[in-house]
XYZ file of C-alpha atoms in Angstrom:
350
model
C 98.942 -90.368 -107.584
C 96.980 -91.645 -104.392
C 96.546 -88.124 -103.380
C 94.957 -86.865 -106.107
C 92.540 -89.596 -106.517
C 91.855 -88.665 -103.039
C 91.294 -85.050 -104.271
C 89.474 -85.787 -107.253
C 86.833 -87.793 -104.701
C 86.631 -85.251 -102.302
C 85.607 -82.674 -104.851
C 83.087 -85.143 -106.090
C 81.903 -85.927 -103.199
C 81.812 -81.870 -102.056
C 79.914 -80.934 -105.258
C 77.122 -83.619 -104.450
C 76.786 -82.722 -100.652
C 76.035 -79.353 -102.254
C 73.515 -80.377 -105.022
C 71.822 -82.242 -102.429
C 71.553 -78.785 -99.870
C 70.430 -77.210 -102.515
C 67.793 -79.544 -104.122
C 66.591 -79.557 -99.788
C 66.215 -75.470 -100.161
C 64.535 -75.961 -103.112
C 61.927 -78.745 -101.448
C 61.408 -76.828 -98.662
C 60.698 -73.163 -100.671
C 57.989 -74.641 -102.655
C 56.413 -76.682 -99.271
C 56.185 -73.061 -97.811
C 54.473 -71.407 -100.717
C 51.768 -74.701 -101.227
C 51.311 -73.817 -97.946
C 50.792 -70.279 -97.919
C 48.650 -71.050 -101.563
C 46.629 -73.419 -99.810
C 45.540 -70.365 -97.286
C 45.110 -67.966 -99.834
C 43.191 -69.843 -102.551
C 39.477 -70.838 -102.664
C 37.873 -73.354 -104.558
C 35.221 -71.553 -106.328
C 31.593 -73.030 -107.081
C 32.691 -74.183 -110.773
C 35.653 -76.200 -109.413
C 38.160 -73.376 -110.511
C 40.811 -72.112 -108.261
C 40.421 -68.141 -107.401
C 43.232 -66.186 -105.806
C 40.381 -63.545 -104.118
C 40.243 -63.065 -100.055
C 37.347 -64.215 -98.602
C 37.944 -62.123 -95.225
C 37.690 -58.903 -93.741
C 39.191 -57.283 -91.082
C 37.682 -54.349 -89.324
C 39.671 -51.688 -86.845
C 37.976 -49.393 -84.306
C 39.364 -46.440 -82.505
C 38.053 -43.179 -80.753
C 38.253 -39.950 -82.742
C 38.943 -38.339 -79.436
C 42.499 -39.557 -79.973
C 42.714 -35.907 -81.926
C 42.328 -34.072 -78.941
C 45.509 -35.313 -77.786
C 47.179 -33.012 -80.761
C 47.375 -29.220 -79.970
C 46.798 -27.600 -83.556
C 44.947 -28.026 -87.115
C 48.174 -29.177 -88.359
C 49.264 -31.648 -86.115
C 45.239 -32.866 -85.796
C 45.156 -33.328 -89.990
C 49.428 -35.092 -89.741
C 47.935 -37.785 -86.843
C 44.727 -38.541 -88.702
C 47.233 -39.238 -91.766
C 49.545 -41.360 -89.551
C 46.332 -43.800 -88.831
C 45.632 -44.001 -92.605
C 49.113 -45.283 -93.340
C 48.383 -47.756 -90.829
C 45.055 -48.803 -92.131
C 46.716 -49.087 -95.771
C 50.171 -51.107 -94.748
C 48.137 -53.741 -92.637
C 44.903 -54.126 -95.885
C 42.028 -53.183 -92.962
C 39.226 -53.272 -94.828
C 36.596 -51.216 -92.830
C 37.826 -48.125 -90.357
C 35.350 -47.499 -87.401
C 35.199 -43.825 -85.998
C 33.632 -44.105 -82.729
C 32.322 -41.203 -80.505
C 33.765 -42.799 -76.602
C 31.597 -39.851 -74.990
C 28.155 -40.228 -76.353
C 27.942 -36.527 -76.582
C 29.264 -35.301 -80.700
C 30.169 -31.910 -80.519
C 28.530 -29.117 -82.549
C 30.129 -28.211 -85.643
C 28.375 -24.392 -86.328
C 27.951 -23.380 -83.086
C 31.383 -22.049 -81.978
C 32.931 -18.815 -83.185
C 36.417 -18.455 -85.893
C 38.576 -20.338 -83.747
C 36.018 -23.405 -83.186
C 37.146 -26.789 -82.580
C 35.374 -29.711 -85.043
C 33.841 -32.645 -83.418
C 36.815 -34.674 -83.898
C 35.034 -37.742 -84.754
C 33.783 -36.569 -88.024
C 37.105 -34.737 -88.784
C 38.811 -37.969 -88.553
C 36.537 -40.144 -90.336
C 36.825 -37.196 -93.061
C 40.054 -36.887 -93.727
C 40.433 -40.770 -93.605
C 37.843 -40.535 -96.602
C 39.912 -38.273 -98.549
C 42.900 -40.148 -97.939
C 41.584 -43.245 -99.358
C 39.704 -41.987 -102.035
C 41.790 -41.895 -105.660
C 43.279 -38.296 -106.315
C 41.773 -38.000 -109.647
C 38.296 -38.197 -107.782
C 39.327 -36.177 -104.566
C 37.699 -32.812 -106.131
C 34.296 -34.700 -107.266
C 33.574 -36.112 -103.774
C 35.700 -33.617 -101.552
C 34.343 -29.795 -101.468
C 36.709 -26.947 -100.343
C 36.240 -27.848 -96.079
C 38.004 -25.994 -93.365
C 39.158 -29.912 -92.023
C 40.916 -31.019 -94.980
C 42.883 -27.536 -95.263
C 46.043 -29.294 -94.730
C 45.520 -32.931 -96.273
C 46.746 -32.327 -99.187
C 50.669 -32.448 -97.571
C 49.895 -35.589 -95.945
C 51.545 -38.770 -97.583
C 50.063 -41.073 -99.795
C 48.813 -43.859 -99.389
C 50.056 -45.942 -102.172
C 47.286 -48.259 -102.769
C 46.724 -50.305 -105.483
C 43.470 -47.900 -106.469
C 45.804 -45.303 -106.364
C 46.643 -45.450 -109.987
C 48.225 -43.214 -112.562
C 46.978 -43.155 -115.964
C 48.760 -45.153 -118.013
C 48.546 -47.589 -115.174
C 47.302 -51.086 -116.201
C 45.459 -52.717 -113.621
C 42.038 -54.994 -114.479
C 39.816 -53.144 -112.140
C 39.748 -48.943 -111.594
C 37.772 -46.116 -109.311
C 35.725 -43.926 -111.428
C 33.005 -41.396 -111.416
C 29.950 -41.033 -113.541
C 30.017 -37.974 -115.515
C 27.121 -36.292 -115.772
C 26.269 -36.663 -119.465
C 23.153 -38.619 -121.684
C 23.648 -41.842 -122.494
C 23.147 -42.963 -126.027
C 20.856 -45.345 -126.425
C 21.521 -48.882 -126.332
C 25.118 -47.588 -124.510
C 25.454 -47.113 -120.763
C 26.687 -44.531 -118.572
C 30.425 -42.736 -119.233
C 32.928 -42.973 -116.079
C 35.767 -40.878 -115.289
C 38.711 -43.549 -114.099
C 41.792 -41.266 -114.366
C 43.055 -42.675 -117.970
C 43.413 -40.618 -120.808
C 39.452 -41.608 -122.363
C 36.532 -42.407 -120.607
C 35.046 -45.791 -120.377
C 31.692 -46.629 -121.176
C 29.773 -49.345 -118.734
C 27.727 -51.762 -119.199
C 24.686 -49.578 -117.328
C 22.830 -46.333 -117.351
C 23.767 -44.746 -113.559
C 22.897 -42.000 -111.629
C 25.403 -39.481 -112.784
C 28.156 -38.099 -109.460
C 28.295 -42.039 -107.809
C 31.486 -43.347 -107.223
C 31.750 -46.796 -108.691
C 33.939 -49.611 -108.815
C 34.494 -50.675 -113.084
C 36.112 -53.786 -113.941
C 38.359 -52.969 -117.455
C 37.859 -54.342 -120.766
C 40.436 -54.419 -123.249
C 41.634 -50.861 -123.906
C 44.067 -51.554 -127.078
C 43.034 -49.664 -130.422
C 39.867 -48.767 -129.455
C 38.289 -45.029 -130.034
C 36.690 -45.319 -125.857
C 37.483 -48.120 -123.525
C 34.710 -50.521 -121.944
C 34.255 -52.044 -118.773
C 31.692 -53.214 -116.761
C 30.491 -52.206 -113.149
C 31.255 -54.623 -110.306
C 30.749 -54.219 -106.560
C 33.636 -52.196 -104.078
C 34.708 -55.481 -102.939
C 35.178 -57.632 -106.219
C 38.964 -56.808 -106.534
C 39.347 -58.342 -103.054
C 37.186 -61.228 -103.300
C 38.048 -61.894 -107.105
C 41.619 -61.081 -107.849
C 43.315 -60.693 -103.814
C 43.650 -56.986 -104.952
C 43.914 -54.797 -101.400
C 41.215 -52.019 -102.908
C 41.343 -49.466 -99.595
C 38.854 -49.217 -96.777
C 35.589 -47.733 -96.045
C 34.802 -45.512 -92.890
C 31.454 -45.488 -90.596
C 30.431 -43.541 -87.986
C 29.498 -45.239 -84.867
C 27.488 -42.689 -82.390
C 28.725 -44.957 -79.713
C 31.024 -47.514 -78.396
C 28.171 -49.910 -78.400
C 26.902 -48.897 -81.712
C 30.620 -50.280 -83.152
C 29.582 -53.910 -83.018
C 25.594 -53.443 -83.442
C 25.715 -51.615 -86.546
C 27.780 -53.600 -88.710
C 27.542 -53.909 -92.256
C 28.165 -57.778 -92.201
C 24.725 -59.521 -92.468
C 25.807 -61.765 -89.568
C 27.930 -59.146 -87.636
C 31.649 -59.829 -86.864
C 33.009 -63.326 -86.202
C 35.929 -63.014 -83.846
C 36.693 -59.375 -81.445
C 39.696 -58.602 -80.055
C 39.862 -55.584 -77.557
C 43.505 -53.950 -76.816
C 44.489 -53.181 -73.298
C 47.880 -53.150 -71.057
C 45.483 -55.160 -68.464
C 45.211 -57.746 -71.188
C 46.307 -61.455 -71.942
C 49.672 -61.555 -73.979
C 48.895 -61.638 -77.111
C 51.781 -64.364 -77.699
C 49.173 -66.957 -76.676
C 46.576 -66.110 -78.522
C 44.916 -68.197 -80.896
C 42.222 -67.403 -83.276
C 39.299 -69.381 -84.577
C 38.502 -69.043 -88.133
C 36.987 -66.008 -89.256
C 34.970 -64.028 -92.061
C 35.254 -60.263 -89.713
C 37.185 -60.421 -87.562
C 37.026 -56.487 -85.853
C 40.151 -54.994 -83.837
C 39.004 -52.256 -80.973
C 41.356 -49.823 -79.486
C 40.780 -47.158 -76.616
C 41.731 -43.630 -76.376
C 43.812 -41.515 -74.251
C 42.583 -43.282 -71.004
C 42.153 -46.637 -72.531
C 38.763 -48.843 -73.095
C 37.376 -48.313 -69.993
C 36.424 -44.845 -70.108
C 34.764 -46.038 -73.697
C 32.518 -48.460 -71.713
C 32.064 -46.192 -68.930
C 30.543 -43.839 -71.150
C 28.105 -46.100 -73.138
C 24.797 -46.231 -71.465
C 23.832 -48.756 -73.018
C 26.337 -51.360 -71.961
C 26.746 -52.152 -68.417
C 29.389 -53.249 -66.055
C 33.162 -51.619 -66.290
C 35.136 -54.509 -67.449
C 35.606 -54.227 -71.068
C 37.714 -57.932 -71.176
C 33.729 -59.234 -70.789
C 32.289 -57.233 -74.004
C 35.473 -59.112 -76.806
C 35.918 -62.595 -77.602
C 39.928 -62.188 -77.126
C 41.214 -58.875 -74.670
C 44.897 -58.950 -75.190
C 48.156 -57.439 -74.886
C 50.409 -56.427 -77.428
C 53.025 -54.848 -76.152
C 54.209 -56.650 -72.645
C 56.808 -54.793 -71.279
C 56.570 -51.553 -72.497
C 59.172 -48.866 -71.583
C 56.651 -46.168 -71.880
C 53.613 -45.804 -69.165
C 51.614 -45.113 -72.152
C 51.684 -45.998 -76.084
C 49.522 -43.629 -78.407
C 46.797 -45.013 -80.686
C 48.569 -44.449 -83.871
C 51.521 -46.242 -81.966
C 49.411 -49.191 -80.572
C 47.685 -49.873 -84.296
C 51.516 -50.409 -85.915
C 52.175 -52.992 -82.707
C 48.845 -54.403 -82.528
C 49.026 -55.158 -86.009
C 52.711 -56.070 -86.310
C 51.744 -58.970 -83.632
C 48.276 -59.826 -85.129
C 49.540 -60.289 -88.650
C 50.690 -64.009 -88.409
C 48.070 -65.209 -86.323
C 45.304 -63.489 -88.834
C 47.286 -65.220 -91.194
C 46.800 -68.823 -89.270
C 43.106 -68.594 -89.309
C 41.389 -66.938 -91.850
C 38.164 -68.894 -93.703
């Protein structure tokens, strides 16, 4: 009898040992996402919580990276290995950089000519991001993208099908007369058009924020600007793609009224990035060299003196300590860079 009283209050005493682990799991699961809600939401204006980002980050590489592939094909598969990159890791603005301040001709070499590899990055990084319902409205037949088409998608969340439902959607204007009192008509990939709120210049691309579609004989929305889904809704809505003539030109010319906050440079000569610690941020811009790293990038910009390019970023680290290999490729160092970054972008964005 003693022994199974004994039983009976181990069992008892079992079960509530496990309530009490489990009630802790359940404590500590909703600390972490207060936490993590805490970094992602911002108190709007009106008092109202909004789940939108309220940071960019920017990424910056050489298109002479392309010169390190030895045919069309393997020139259009290694452009299409850095936009998977830009896509997994949300970068929000691409920056195609010419490292030798001198852009190569494209109409002045014969059948077998070689494109200045700047632009035919930065174009087939366009194509990649833009929607495939739009690709032949913004894309011409081009000798560059002859082989983009069997690159892999993207998968981003403006990469919708048409029954898709999503609140916001890439669209076109189609080139038609307005009614009046109506606005312009938008091709956005779904089965009927939606009319806007405004009369547009017919052939822009534009960014339309979806009314509601049910039982109606054309849908509605209104236009909104390309980064509303990111600063409204959190949405990750692809990245845009400039041109920079020159290494220098990457942080004079940005599109941020007051330029980027915080610049990391990438380098085996750097700090580890293990110790790193970021302030808070708005843009924060990541730079990475070519083939022979970012000194030949500074070497080659006139307009920047000195050699040392730890002296021209806020943080010069390095992400890989240790490597096996003497050297790690650009599309390489982006998944690594960005693989270490992640956490401590995620400590110390505004």
């Amino acid at each position: 009898m003693a022994d199974e009283v004994e039983g009976k209050h181990k069992k008892k005493m079992k079960k509530k040992a496990k309530h009490k682990l489990e009630k802790r799991k359940r404590d500590s699961s909703s600390e972490q996402e207060n936490t993590l809600e805490s970094k992602i939401l911002k108190t709007d204006a009106d008092g109202t919580r909004s789940t939108g980002l309220h940071f960019t980050v920017s990424l910056a590489l050489p298109g002479s990276i392309l010169d390190n592939a030895q045919s069309p094909e393997l020139r259009t598969y290694l452009a299409g290995q850095i936009a998977r990159a830009l896509a997994v890791f949300s970068i929000d603005e691409v920056v195609v950089f010419d490292e030798s301040g001198k852009a190569r001709s494209e109409s002045n070499n014969g059948p077998n000519r070689k494109s200045d590899p700047n632009i035919l990055l930065a174009r087939i990084l366009q194509y990649l991001e833009c929607p495939q319902y739009l690709r032949k409205d913004f894309f011409p037949k081009h000798s560059d993208l002859q082989f983009a088409g069997l690159l892999n998608p993207l998968d981003t969340p403006h990469h919708m099908k048409v029954d898709d439902d999503m609140p916001y959607r890439e669209g076109v204007v189609l080139e038609r007369p307005a009614r009046k009192g109506y606005g312009s008509s938008v091709n956005v990939g779904m089965r009927k058009e939606v009319r806007i709120d405004r009369t547009i210049k017919p052939g822009l691309r534009v960014t339309v924020k979806m009314d509601n579609t049910s039982g109606t004989k054309f849908y509605t929305g209104t236009v909104v600007s390309p980064p509303a889904p990111r600063t409204e809704q959190g949405l990750y809505w692809g990245y845009s793609v400039r041109l920079a003539p020159s290494f220098g030109a990457v942080f004079t010319q940005s599109p941020y009224k007051d330029g980027y906050d915080v610049t990391i440079g990438t380098s085996e000569r750097g700090t580890i990035v293990d110790d790193l610690v970021l302030p808070n941020f708005r843009h924060l811009l990541v730079v990475f060299g070519g083939l022979k790293g970012l000194e030949t990038s500074l070497e080659s910009d006139e307009t920047l003196s000195g050699n040392d390019p730890s002296l021209v970023f806020d943080h010069y680290v390095n992400t890989c300590p240790g490597q096996g290999s003497g050297t790690i490729r650009t599309e390489e160092a982006i998944l690594v860079t960005m693989s270490a970054l992640r956490p401590i972008i995620a400590k110390s964005k505004k």
